Amino acid sequence: MTPKQQHAFDKSAFKISMVQHLTQLGHAPDTAQLRDWYLALGRALAEHTTSDLVATEHDQAIKQAKSVNYLSLEFLIGRLTGNNLISMGLYDAIADAVSELGLGLTDLLEQERDPSLGNGGLGRLAACFMDSLAAQQYPAVGYGLHYEYGLFRQSFHEGAQQEAPDAWREPEGYPWELVRPELSQIIGFYGHVEVVEEAGHTYRQWVPSLKIQAMPWDLPIVGYQSNTVYPLRLWEGRALTPFALDAFNAGDYTHAQQADIDAGNLTKVLYPNDNHDAGKTLRLMQQYFHSAASVADILRRHLEAGHALAALPEYETIQLNDTHPTIAIPELMRVLLDDYRLGWDEAWSIASRTFAYTNHTLLPEALETWSEALIARLLPRHMEIIFEINHRFMQEVEAKWPDDVAKKQVLSVIDDKGERMVRMANLCVVGSYAVNGVAALHSQLVKRDLFPEFDALYPGRIQNVTNGITPRRWLKFCNPDLSNLISEKIGEQWPAQLEQLEQIAQYADDTAFQKIFMDVKKRNKQRLAGWVKEHLDITLNTDAIFDVQIKRLHEYKRQHLNLLHVISLYQRLLNEPDFDMAPRVVFFAAKAAPGYELAKSIIYAINKVAETINNDPRVGDKLKVVFIPDYRVSMAEIIIPAADVSEQISMAGKEASGTGNMKMALNGALTIGTMDGANVEIREEVGDDNIYIFGLDVDGVSELRQKGYQPEAVYHSQPLLKAALDSLLDETFTPGQPGALRPVFDSVMGSGDPYLCLADFADYVRAHNDIDRDYRDASQWARKAILNTALVGKFSSDRSIRDYVNNIWQLEAIKR
Ligand code: 8GP
């Protein structure tokens, strides 16, 4: 706690405030339930953050400085209460205050439902970035959508994934959010474009036929020890047409509510796809709604601060988190051209110096395209503007590469090979002053494979900013014992200056320190084992290697490669009398997009294999497999501190960065991984001895592809692998249902397996054998674990944000 905050906190006043909030919620202290108290706590705390939010908003220095506007369809923020207490420096003081009310703070925090307003990596990154912007006081506003339902809740029925809606605010509302009706906007859709004449000029004017109100809800992003609170502004769709009372009174209930139903649908639910573009009209409507409301709010702030329109790029920068908010580019152009009546060149100069774009994936199925016909119908004026942008851009291409049709075809914003489609990534690159990938390797591949022509046309525009994670949530909050240990050794500055962890390296060989460090790990493993016992009724050996793969379920992430290794361990335990291994618990946690059948088959297979192994008395506690349902931020906070081994096993070239890899290394887990994404940089930091790299690298992958990949040959040449695969076809794991796991077998055996699962199997097993050997040497393992924690300071999202600030955004920190 900073001295100032210590001074400001008045315990008895806070307790009174909590009781008042409890009363307002309709409860009495002696009968209130834990959840009621949690709501009262949240509301009492939110009073403070709201006043800091408003004060930050009115800060003249911030209004006169440049801000970043982070536009993202996803912010996977996770629970706010515990994290905000850490940032406010009030964690211990509040724990003390609530204990005087007879309550435990951790029990209260457990009552909060995660706001799961994102799918995975990209959404969680946005949340870490907001935290780091506020901590370092770089002026920022996050813009997202206020989904009524977040990412679905996952459960398993006989091993198969079930999905249920995630009503994260129900029924009482979320204590941290503040509705801002005075800042609402009106957003149009459909309609037509008219030509208007004024003072001898003709202008184009869009006349939408549907209008929906965008109502903003602000969540406070509390800067760590900084008294700065920035808004995460989430737009909700509301009907504009007033409730049709006449129709209601006449008995036409459905019609009376029709407008509400339409508008409410817009932000009803988060699309549950990760690294995949579903191409649904409602999704494009969400994107435009989000972009248009955010652009309008940015312009409102800019003009209210007294700045000239032409100075927009000097005061506001708009970061597009992937292509989902791309339509903000033509939207800003539309407003400048049609509402403010600027000429094209002036408008384009403003827009193209305001936007910057981050690419998060190379997977072709994730690269968004929208049908020209759909855009023309939903947003007719925007389609005209996109044509004009492209027309002028094609002239630029012609000037650079005269008569080169092929260049024009790849670079064009319009793909006219089949149904005419708008390529959102191309529009982003054309309309942005900077484009970045999210890890060194990924950015290199963006330049080399995805956008080589753009890189030639605009040298320097494509850059790298390696991702990062916030050390506040991902170490200080989720791993208090390790945090205290670190603070005892190196002081309390590290959560704001993560490079300082390097000083821990000097204790890596200190046996006393090794013991304390591993005791912390052990307690974290016990905590996780306790959770598993309580919720899944599986008893775990906490001396075992906790081997963890937690992330969205996707073929490219290769959970099925991990599964094949698990099966091979099981078979060796049963069949090889001399086989010995350190006990292991293999953890999985992953949601599959509801429409992604193969991903669901992989989940089913893992659950079936787990059931068999866990109930086989011959295995004892040598091997257990645990699939933790409903993976979410608050679950990650329990799993990550307990991990010994972090599985980052995507096929090289497919995982743009990964951030789970950073979280686990920071908490003292050793990575087993391919030369992919940020694994490459983690290896550079921790050194070859403290990471287990295996498999084909990017060049190896292309060579194998060129030679011709033949999984059948691999299958026949490796008995261990063959046996593991064959067991998917018989009844070993699905008694009475032979073939139930065939989809998984088929996916890796076909020569079309794009993720070359079998090609990496042998080396993966080799790397796991190395892990098994090293884990048995407790002191060596402790050394490696300590060095992982000590040497990953680079992966703080504070550093990522400074890279954006210095190389792209050019912001000044405004200290409050
Ligand atoms: C993810 C990447 O897969 C991951 O490697 C990276 O660490 C993360 O972004 C943050 O940069 N990509 C996505 O989450 C993604 O493309 N999601 C979109 C469709 C929702």
mmCIF file of N, CA and C and ligand atoms in Angstrom, residues 74 119-126 129 271 273-277 283 321-322 324 358-363 366 437-439 442 467 552 556-557 654-662 677-678, ligand 1:
data_model
loop_
_atom_site.group_PDB
_atom_site.id
_atom_site.type_symbol
_atom_site.label_atom_id
_atom_site.label_comp_id
_atom_site.label_asym_id
_atom_site.label_seq_id
_atom_site.Cartn_x
_atom_site.Cartn_y
_atom_site.Cartn_z
ATOM 1 N N GLU A 74 -13.381 -8.014 -28.047
ATOM 2 C CA GLU A 74 -13.255 -8.904 -26.892
ATOM 3 C C GLU A 74 -12.347 -8.286 -25.834
ATOM 4 N N ASN A 119 -12.857 -14.751 -26.116
ATOM 5 C CA ASN A 119 -12.676 -16.170 -26.407
ATOM 6 C C ASN A 119 -11.399 -16.743 -25.837
ATOM 7 N N GLY A 120 -10.315 -15.982 -25.993
ATOM 8 C CA GLY A 120 -9.030 -16.555 -25.624
ATOM 9 C C GLY A 120 -7.951 -15.500 -25.706
ATOM 10 N N GLY A 121 -6.882 -15.842 -26.417
ATOM 11 C CA GLY A 121 -5.657 -15.037 -26.411
ATOM 12 C C GLY A 121 -5.858 -13.558 -26.703
ATOM 13 N N LEU A 122 -6.545 -13.276 -27.806
ATOM 14 C CA LEU A 122 -6.666 -11.881 -28.219
ATOM 15 C C LEU A 122 -7.458 -11.057 -27.202
ATOM 16 N N GLY A 123 -8.486 -11.666 -26.643
ATOM 17 C CA GLY A 123 -9.305 -10.956 -25.662
ATOM 18 C C GLY A 123 -8.592 -10.778 -24.335
ATOM 19 N N ARG A 124 -7.848 -11.792 -23.939
ATOM 20 C CA ARG A 124 -7.109 -11.680 -22.670
ATOM 21 C C ARG A 124 -5.962 -10.668 -22.830
ATOM 22 N N LEU A 125 -5.351 -10.640 -23.999
ATOM 23 C CA LEU A 125 -4.282 -9.664 -24.242
ATOM 24 C C LEU A 125 -4.825 -8.250 -24.072
ATOM 25 N N ALA A 126 -6.011 -8.014 -24.597
ATOM 26 C CA ALA A 126 -6.616 -6.679 -24.494
ATOM 27 C C ALA A 126 -6.779 -6.294 -23.024
ATOM 28 N N PHE A 129 -3.406 -5.464 -21.554
ATOM 29 C CA PHE A 129 -2.942 -4.164 -22.067
ATOM 30 C C PHE A 129 -3.633 -3.005 -21.350
ATOM 31 N N TYR A 271 -19.675 -14.027 -30.033
ATOM 32 C CA TYR A 271 -19.439 -15.145 -30.941
ATOM 33 C C TYR A 271 -18.334 -16.029 -30.386
ATOM 34 N N ASN A 273 -16.135 -18.069 -31.437
ATOM 35 C CA ASN A 273 -15.062 -18.606 -32.276
ATOM 36 C C ASN A 273 -13.719 -18.003 -31.930
ATOM 37 N N ASP A 274 -12.734 -18.854 -31.859
ATOM 38 C CA ASP A 274 -11.365 -18.422 -31.637
ATOM 39 C C ASP A 274 -10.581 -18.795 -32.882
ATOM 40 N N ASN A 275 -9.845 -17.863 -33.431
ATOM 41 C CA ASN A 275 -9.076 -18.150 -34.629
ATOM 42 C C ASN A 275 -9.934 -18.720 -35.763
ATOM 43 N N HIS A 276 -11.149 -18.208 -35.878
ATOM 44 C CA HIS A 276 -12.017 -18.660 -36.958
ATOM 45 C C HIS A 276 -13.048 -17.576 -37.257
ATOM 46 N N ASP A 277 -13.310 -17.381 -38.550
ATOM 47 C CA ASP A 277 -14.238 -16.352 -38.978
ATOM 48 C C ASP A 277 -15.552 -17.018 -39.382
ATOM 49 N N ARG A 283 -22.846 -10.748 -36.854
ATOM 50 C CA ARG A 283 -21.477 -10.448 -36.411
ATOM 51 C C ARG A 283 -20.985 -9.149 -37.069
ATOM 52 N N ASN A 321 -7.715 -4.095 -32.666
ATOM 53 C CA ASN A 321 -7.293 -5.404 -32.168
ATOM 54 C C ASN A 321 -7.809 -6.472 -33.123
ATOM 55 N N ASP A 322 -6.943 -6.869 -34.021
ATOM 56 C CA ASP A 322 -7.286 -7.717 -35.158
ATOM 57 C C ASP A 322 -8.210 -6.954 -36.119
ATOM 58 N N HIS A 324 -11.354 -7.189 -36.556
ATOM 59 C CA HIS A 324 -12.783 -7.096 -36.194
ATOM 60 C C HIS A 324 -13.329 -5.672 -36.190
ATOM 61 N N THR A 358 -3.229 -4.508 -35.300
ATOM 62 C CA THR A 358 -2.480 -5.671 -34.811
ATOM 63 C C THR A 358 -3.037 -6.935 -35.431
ATOM 64 N N ASN A 359 -2.155 -7.715 -36.029
ATOM 65 C CA ASN A 359 -2.563 -9.020 -36.553
ATOM 66 C C ASN A 359 -2.263 -10.095 -35.486
ATOM 67 N N HIS A 360 -3.232 -10.985 -35.260
ATOM 68 C CA HIS A 360 -3.060 -12.004 -34.208
ATOM 69 C C HIS A 360 -3.016 -13.427 -34.724
ATOM 70 N N THR A 361 -3.098 -13.598 -36.007
ATOM 71 C CA THR A 361 -3.076 -14.977 -36.502
ATOM 72 C C THR A 361 -2.791 -15.026 -37.991
ATOM 73 N N LEU A 362 -2.123 -16.115 -38.395
ATOM 74 C CA LEU A 362 -1.877 -16.342 -39.815
ATOM 75 C C LEU A 362 -2.839 -17.373 -40.378
ATOM 76 N N LEU A 363 -3.635 -17.990 -39.527
ATOM 77 C CA LEU A 363 -4.517 -19.052 -40.013
ATOM 78 C C LEU A 363 -5.472 -18.482 -41.055
ATOM 79 N N ALA A 366 -9.063 -17.701 -40.289
ATOM 80 C CA ALA A 366 -9.384 -16.631 -39.348
ATOM 81 C C ALA A 366 -9.327 -15.261 -40.008
ATOM 82 N N GLY A 437 2.767 -7.545 -35.780
ATOM 83 C CA GLY A 437 2.570 -8.912 -35.319
ATOM 84 C C GLY A 437 2.872 -8.959 -33.830
ATOM 85 N N VAL A 438 2.673 -10.126 -33.207
ATOM 86 C CA VAL A 438 2.654 -10.189 -31.748
ATOM 87 C C VAL A 438 3.792 -10.994 -31.121
ATOM 88 N N ALA A 439 4.725 -11.460 -31.937
ATOM 89 C CA ALA A 439 5.969 -12.067 -31.433
ATOM 90 C C ALA A 439 6.954 -11.960 -32.589
ATOM 91 N N HIS A 442 6.364 -14.421 -35.440
ATOM 92 C CA HIS A 442 5.084 -14.135 -36.093
ATOM 93 C C HIS A 442 5.195 -12.895 -36.992
ATOM 94 N N ASN A 467 4.013 -9.809 -27.411
ATOM 95 C CA ASN A 467 2.974 -9.782 -26.380
ATOM 96 C C ASN A 467 3.553 -9.820 -24.972
ATOM 97 N N ARG A 552 -7.568 -22.589 -25.720
ATOM 98 C CA ARG A 552 -8.680 -23.040 -26.545
ATOM 99 C C ARG A 552 -8.335 -24.357 -27.240
ATOM 100 N N TYR A 556 -4.571 -26.881 -34.394
ATOM 101 C CA TYR A 556 -3.198 -26.384 -34.541
ATOM 102 C C TYR A 556 -2.462 -26.346 -33.203
ATOM 103 N N LYS A 557 -3.197 -26.294 -32.110
ATOM 104 C CA LYS A 557 -2.565 -26.293 -30.782
ATOM 105 C C LYS A 557 -2.203 -27.711 -30.330
ATOM 106 N N LYS A 654 2.196 -21.600 -36.477
ATOM 107 C CA LYS A 654 0.746 -21.444 -36.328
ATOM 108 C C LYS A 654 0.328 -20.633 -35.109
ATOM 109 N N GLU A 655 1.048 -20.705 -34.014
ATOM 110 C CA GLU A 655 0.662 -19.942 -32.818
ATOM 111 C C GLU A 655 1.343 -18.584 -32.903
ATOM 112 N N ALA A 656 0.551 -17.539 -33.077
ATOM 113 C CA ALA A 656 1.157 -16.231 -33.314
ATOM 114 C C ALA A 656 2.119 -15.876 -32.174
ATOM 115 N N SER A 657 1.661 -16.023 -30.962
ATOM 116 C CA SER A 657 2.545 -15.739 -29.830
ATOM 117 C C SER A 657 2.309 -16.758 -28.718
ATOM 118 N N GLY A 658 1.064 -16.777 -28.219
ATOM 119 C CA GLY A 658 0.790 -17.477 -26.977
ATOM 120 C C GLY A 658 1.069 -16.498 -25.837
ATOM 121 N N THR A 659 0.281 -16.593 -24.790
ATOM 122 C CA THR A 659 0.558 -15.800 -23.587
ATOM 123 C C THR A 659 0.473 -16.698 -22.351
ATOM 124 N N GLY A 660 -0.235 -17.825 -22.480
ATOM 125 C CA GLY A 660 -0.237 -18.822 -21.406
ATOM 126 C C GLY A 660 1.183 -19.317 -21.158
ATOM 127 N N ASN A 661 1.959 -19.437 -22.235
ATOM 128 C CA ASN A 661 3.361 -19.844 -22.091
ATOM 129 C C ASN A 661 4.106 -18.887 -21.149
ATOM 130 N N MET A 662 3.812 -17.582 -21.278
ATOM 131 C CA MET A 662 4.490 -16.583 -20.433
ATOM 132 C C MET A 662 4.017 -16.705 -18.976
ATOM 133 N N GLY A 677 5.818 -19.060 -32.129
ATOM 134 C CA GLY A 677 5.331 -17.916 -31.362
ATOM 135 C C GLY A 677 6.374 -17.391 -30.400
ATOM 136 N N ALA A 678 5.915 -17.031 -29.222
ATOM 137 C CA ALA A 678 6.818 -16.457 -28.226
ATOM 138 C C ALA A 678 7.689 -17.513 -27.547
HETATM 139 C C1 8GP B 1 -4.414 -15.228 -30.557
HETATM 140 C C2 8GP B 1 -3.240 -16.069 -31.015
HETATM 141 O O1 8GP B 1 -3.704 -17.341 -31.422
HETATM 142 C C3 8GP B 1 -2.262 -16.211 -29.874
HETATM 143 O O2 8GP B 1 -1.126 -16.896 -30.307
HETATM 144 C C4 8GP B 1 -1.856 -14.833 -29.369
HETATM 145 O O3 8GP B 1 -1.060 -14.941 -28.220
HETATM 146 C C5 8GP B 1 -3.084 -14.024 -29.026
HETATM 147 O O4 8GP B 1 -3.951 -13.940 -30.147
HETATM 148 C C6 8GP B 1 -2.763 -12.615 -28.598
HETATM 149 O O5 8GP B 1 -1.991 -11.980 -29.559
HETATM 150 N N1 8GP B 1 -5.363 -15.063 -31.617
HETATM 151 C C7 8GP B 1 -6.670 -14.993 -31.316
HETATM 152 O O6 8GP B 1 -7.082 -15.049 -30.174
HETATM 153 C C8 8GP B 1 -7.572 -14.827 -32.424
HETATM 154 O O7 8GP B 1 -7.174 -14.757 -33.560
HETATM 155 N N2 8GP B 1 -8.850 -14.730 -32.072
HETATM 156 C C9 8GP B 1 -9.853 -14.389 -32.952
HETATM 157 C C10 8GP B 1 -10.933 -14.608 -33.534
HETATM 158 C C11 8GP B 1 -11.164 -14.259 -32.182
#
